[in-house]
mmCIF file of C-alpha atoms in Angstrom:
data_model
loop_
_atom_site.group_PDB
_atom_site.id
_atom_site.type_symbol
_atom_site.label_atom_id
_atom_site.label_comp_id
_atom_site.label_asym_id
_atom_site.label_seq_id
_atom_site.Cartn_x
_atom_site.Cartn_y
_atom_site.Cartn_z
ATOM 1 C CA UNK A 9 80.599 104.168 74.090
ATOM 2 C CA UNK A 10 80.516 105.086 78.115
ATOM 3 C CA UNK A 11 84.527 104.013 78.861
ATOM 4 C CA UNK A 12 85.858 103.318 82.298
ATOM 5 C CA UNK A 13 87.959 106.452 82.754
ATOM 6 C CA UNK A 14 84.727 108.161 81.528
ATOM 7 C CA UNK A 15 83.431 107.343 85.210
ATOM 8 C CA UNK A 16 86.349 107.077 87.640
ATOM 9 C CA UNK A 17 88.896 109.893 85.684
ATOM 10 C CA UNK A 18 91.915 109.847 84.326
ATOM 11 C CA UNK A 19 95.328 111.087 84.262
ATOM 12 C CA UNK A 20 95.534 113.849 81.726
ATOM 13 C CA UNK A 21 98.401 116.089 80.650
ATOM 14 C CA UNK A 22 98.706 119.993 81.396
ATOM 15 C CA UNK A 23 100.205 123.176 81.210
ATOM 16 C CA UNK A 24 100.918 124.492 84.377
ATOM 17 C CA UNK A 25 101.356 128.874 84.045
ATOM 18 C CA UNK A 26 102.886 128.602 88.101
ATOM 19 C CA UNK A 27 105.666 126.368 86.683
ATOM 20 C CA UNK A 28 107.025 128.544 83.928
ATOM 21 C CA UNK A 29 104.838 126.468 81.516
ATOM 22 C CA UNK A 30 105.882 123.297 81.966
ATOM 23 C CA UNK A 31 103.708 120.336 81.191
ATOM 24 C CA UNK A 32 102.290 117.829 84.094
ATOM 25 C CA UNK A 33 100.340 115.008 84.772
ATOM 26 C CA UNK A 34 96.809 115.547 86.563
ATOM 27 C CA UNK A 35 94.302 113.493 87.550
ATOM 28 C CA UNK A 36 91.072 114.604 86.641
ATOM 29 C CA UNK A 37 88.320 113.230 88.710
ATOM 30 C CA UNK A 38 85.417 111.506 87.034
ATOM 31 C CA UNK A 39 81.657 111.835 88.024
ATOM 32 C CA UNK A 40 81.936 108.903 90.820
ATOM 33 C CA UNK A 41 83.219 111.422 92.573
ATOM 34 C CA UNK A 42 80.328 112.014 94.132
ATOM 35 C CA UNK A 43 78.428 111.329 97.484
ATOM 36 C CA UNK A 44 75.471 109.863 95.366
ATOM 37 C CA UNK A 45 76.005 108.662 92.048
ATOM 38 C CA UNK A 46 73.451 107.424 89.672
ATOM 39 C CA UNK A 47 73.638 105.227 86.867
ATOM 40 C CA UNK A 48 70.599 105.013 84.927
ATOM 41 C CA UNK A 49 70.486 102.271 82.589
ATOM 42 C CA UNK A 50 73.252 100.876 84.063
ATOM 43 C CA UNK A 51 73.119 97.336 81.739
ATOM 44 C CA UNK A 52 73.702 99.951 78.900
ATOM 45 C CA UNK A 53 77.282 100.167 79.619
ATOM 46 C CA UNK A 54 79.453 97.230 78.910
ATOM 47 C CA UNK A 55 81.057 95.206 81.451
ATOM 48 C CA UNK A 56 84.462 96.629 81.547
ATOM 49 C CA UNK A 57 82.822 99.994 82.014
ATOM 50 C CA UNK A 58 80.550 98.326 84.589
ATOM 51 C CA UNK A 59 83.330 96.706 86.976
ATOM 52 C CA UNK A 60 84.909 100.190 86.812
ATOM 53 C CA UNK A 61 82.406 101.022 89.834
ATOM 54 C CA UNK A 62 83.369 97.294 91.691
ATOM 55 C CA UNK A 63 86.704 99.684 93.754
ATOM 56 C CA UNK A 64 84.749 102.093 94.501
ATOM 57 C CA UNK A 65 81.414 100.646 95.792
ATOM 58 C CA UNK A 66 83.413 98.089 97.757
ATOM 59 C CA UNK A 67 86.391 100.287 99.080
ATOM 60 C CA UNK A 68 85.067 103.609 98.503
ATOM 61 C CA UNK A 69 88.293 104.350 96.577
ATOM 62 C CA UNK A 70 89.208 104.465 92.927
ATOM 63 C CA UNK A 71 93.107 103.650 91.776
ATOM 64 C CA UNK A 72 94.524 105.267 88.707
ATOM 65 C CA UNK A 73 98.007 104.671 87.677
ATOM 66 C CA UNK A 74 99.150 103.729 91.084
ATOM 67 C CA UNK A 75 97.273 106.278 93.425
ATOM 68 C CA UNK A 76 94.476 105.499 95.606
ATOM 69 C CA UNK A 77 92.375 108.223 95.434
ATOM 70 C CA UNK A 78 89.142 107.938 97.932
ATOM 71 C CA UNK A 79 85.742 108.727 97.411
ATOM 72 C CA UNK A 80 83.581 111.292 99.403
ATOM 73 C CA UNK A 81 81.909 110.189 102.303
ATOM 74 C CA UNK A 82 79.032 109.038 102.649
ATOM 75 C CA UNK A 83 78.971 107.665 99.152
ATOM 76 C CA UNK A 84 76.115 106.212 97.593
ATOM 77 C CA UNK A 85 75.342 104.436 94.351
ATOM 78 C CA UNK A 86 71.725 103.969 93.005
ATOM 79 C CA UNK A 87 71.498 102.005 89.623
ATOM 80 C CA UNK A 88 68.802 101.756 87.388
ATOM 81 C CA UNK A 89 67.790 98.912 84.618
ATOM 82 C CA UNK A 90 65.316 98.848 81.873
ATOM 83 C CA UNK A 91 63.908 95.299 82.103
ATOM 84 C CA UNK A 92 61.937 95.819 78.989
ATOM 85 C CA UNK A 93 63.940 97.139 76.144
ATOM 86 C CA UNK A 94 66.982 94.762 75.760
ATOM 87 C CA UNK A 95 68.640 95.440 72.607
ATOM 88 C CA UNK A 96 72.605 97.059 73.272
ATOM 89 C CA UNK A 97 72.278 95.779 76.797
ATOM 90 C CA UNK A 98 74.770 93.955 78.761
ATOM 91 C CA UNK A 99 74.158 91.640 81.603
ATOM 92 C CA UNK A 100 75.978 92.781 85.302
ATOM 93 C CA UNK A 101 78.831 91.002 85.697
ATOM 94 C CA UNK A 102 77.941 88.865 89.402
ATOM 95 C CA UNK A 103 80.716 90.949 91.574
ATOM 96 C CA UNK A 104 78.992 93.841 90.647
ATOM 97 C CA UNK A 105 75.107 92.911 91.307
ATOM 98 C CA UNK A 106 76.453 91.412 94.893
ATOM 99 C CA UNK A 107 78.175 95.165 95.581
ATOM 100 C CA UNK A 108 74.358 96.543 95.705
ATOM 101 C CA UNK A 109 72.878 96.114 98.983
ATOM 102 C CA UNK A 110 68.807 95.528 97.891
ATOM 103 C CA UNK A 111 67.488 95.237 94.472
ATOM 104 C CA UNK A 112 63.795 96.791 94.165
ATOM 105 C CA UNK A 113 61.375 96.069 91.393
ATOM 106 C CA UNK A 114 58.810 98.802 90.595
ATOM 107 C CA UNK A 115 55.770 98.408 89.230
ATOM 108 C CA UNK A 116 54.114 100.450 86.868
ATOM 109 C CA UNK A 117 52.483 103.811 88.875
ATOM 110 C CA UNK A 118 48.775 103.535 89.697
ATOM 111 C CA UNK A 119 46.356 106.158 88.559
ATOM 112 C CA UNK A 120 46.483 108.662 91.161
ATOM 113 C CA UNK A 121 50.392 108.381 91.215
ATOM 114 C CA UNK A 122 50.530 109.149 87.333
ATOM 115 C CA UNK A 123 47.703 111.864 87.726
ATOM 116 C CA UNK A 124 50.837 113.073 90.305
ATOM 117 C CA UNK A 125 52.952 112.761 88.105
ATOM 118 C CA UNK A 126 51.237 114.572 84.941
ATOM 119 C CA UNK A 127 50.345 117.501 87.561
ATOM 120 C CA UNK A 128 54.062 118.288 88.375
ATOM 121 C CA UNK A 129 55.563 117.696 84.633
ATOM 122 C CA UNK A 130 53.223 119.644 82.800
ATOM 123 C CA UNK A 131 52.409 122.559 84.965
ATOM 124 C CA UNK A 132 53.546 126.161 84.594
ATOM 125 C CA UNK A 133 55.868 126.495 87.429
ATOM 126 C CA UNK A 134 59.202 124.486 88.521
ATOM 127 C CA UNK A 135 59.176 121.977 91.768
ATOM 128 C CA UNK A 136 60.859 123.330 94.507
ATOM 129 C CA UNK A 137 63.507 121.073 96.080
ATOM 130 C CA UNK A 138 63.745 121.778 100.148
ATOM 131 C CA UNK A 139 67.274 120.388 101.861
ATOM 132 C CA UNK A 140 66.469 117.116 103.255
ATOM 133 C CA UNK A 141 69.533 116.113 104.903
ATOM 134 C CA UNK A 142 73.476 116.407 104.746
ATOM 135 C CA UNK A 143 76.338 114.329 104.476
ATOM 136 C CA UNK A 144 76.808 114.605 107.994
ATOM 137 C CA UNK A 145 73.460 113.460 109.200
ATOM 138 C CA UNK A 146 73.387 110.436 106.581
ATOM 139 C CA UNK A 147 77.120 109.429 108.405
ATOM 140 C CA UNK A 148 74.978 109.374 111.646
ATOM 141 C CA UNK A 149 72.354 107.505 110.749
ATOM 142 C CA UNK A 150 74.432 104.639 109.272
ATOM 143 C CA UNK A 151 76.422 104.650 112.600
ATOM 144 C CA UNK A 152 72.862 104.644 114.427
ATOM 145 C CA UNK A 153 72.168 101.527 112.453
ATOM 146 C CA UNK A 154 75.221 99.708 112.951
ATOM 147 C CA UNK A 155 74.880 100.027 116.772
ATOM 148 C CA UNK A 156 71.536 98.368 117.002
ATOM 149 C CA UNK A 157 71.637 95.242 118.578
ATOM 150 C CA UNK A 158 70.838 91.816 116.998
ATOM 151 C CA UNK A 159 70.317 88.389 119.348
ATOM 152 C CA UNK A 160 72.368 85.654 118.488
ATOM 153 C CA UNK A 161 69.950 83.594 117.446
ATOM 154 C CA UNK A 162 68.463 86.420 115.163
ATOM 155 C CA UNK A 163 71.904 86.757 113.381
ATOM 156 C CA UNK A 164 71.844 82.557 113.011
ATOM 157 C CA UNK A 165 68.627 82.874 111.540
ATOM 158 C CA UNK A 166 69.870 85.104 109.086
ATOM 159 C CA UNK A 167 72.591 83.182 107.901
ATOM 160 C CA UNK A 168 70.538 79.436 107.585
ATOM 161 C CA UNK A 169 68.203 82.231 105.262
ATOM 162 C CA UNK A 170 71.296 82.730 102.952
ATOM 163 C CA UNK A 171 72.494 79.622 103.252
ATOM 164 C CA UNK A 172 69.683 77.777 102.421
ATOM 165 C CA UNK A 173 69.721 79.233 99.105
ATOM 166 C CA UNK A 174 72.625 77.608 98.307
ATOM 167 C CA UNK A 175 72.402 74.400 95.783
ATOM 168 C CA UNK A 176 73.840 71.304 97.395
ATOM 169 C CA UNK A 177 74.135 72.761 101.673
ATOM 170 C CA UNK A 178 72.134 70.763 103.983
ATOM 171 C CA UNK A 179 69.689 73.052 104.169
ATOM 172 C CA UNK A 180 68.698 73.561 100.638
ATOM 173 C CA UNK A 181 65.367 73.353 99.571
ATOM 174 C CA UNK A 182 64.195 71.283 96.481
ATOM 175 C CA UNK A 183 63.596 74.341 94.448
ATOM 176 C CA UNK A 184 67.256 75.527 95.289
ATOM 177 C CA UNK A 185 68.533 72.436 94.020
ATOM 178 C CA UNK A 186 66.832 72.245 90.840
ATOM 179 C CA UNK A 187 66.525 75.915 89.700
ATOM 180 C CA UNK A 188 69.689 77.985 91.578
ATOM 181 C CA UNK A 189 73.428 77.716 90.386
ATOM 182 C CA UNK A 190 74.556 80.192 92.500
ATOM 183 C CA UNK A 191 73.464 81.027 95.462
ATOM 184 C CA UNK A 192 73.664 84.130 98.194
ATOM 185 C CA UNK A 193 77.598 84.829 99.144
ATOM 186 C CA UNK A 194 78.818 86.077 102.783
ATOM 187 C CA UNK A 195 77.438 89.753 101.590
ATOM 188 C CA UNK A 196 73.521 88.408 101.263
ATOM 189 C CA UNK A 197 73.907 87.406 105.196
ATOM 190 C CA UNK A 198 75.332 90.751 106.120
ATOM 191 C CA UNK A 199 72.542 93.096 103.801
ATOM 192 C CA UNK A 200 70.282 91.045 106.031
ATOM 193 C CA UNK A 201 71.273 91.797 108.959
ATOM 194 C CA UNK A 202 72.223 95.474 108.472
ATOM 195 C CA UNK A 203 68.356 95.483 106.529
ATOM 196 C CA UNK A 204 67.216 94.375 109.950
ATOM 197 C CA UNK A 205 68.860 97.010 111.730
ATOM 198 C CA UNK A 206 67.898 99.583 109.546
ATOM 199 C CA UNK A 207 63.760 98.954 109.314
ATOM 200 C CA UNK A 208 63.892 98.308 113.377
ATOM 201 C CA UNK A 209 65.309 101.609 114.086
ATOM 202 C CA UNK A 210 63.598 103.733 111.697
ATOM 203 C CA UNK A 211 60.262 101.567 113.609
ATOM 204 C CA UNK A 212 61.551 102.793 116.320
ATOM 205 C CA UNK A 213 62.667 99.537 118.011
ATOM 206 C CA UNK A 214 65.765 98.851 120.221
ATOM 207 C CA UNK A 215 66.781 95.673 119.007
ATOM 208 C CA UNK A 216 65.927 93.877 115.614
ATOM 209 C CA UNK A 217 64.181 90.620 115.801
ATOM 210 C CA UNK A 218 63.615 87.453 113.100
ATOM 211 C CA UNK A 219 60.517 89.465 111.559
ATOM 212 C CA UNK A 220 62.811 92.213 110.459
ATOM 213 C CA UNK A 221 64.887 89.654 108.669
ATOM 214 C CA UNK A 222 62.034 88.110 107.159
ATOM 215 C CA UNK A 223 61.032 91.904 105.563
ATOM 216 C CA UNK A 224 64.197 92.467 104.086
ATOM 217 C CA UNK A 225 65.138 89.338 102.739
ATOM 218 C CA UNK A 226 63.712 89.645 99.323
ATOM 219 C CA UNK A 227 65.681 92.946 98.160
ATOM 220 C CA UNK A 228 68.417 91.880 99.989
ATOM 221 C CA UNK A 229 68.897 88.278 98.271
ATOM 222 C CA UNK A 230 66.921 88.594 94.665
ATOM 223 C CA UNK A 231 69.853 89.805 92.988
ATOM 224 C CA UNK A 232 72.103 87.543 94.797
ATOM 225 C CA UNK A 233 70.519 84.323 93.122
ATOM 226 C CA UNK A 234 71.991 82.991 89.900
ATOM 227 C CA UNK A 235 69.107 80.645 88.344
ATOM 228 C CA UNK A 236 70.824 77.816 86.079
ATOM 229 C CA UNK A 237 69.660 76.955 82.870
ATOM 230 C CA UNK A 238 66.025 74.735 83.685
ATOM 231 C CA UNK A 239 65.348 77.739 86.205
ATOM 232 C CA UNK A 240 66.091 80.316 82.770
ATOM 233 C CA UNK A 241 64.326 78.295 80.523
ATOM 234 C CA UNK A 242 61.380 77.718 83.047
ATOM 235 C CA UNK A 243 61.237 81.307 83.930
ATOM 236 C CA UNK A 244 61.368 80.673 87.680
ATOM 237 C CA UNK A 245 61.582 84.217 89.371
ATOM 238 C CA UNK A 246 63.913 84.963 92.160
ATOM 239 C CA UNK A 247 60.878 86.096 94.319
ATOM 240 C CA UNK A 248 59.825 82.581 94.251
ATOM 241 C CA UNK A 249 62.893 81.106 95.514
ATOM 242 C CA UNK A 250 63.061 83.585 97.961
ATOM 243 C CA UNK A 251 59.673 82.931 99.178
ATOM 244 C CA UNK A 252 59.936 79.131 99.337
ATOM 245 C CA UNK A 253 63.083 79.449 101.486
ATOM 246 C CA UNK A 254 61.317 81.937 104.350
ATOM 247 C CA UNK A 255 58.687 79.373 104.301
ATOM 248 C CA UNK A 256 61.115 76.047 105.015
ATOM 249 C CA UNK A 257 63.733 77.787 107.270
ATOM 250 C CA UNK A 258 62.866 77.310 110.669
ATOM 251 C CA UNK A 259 62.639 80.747 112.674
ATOM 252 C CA UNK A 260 64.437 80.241 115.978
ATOM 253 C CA UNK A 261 62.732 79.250 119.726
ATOM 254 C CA UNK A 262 62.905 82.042 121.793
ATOM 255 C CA UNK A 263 64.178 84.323 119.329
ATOM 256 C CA UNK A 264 62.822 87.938 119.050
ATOM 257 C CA UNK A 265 59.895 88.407 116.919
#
């Protein structure tokens, strides 16, 4: 029953005392007003509700009866889906699942992680949370990233990676053609780089190189594949289209490792 203005806000009549009384029209912000915003169970909204966050995760802005009103910075959206339980669940309209920069799958904890878990859910005292960093230093750090270089021939290698999952390009491969509809659009190509960026500075590297590419490219594109109906039916997984395309695209001569 989650509805659109539930999530961005809406305008809403008052009384405003300071003007004698009178009655105005306020916008009241919604909870994507935030700098991170969580949807758990995201598939359990419906897709109206769902491309209510497509503004704001692209333009960092929502627009409500003709005013742009913009989001705080840095803003951040993590989504959640329950892969198992499917009943009242809607599918992610494409625009949206393309907005999200990786797509992780998480597999079930192993022993010592859930004997973690247990101890700090059932003991007698709270967790404390310690400050880990501020809007500020997250701003920094996503400029840091964007200023690390990439070699040309690293950033063609990452777009023959995207392009090659596309059904019908030249550089297709025959599982492409048979099992993808849809492939990666200009966005995979950019997550890849940026991805690349990102895991070579935080390794404390200068300049990203092919490998980088290569690590990222399965959260990047996953979500960014649209299987047609033999892939569906045949239960092909994204992680195998993904795979068989890093192992037919060519890695550059010369290029950084």
């Amino acid at each position: 029953d989650l509805m659109p203005a539930d999530i961005i806000g809406t305008n809403v009549l008052v009384q405003d005392a300071e003007a004698g009384g009178g009655r105005l029209v306020r916008f009241q912000r919604g909870p994507v007003f935030a700098c991170i915003v969580l949807a758990d169970e995201v598939n359990r909204a419906t897709p109206k509700t769902q491309s209510a966050l497509l503004e704001a995760m692209q333009e960092q802005a929502v627009t409500v009866g003709g005013t742009t009103y913009p989001l705080d910075s840095p803003f951040i959206v993590l989504a959640t889906q329950n892969p198992i339980e499917m009943e009242g669940t809607y599918p992610l309209p494409e625009a949206q699942l393309d907005r999200f920069f990786y797509k992780l799958a998480l597999e079930y904890p192993s022993a010592e992680e859930v004997a973690a878990i247990i101890e700090r859910t059932t003991a007698g005292s709270d967790p404390s949370l310690n400050h880990v960093a501020g809007a500020a230093e997250i701003a920094e750090i996503k400029r840091l990233v964007r200023e690390v270089p990439v070699a040309a021939p690293v950033r063609d290698y990452a777009i023959r990676v995207a392009l090659a999952t596309r059904p019908g390009s030249p550089t297709a491969t025959e599982l492409v053609n048979r099992y993808v509809r849809y492939g990666s659009s200009p966005r995979g190509p950019q997550a890849l780089v940026l991805g690349a960026k990102a895991r070579a500075l935080f390794d404390g590297r200068l300049a990203a190189g092919c490998e980088d590419v290569r690590a990222v490219a399965l959260p990047a594109l996953r979500h960014r594949l649209l299987l047609n109906f033999e892939g569906e039916a045949e239960g092909v997984a994204a992680e195998r289209i993904v795979a068989d395309v890093l192992d037919r695209v060519a890695l550059p001569e010369g290029a950084p490792a």
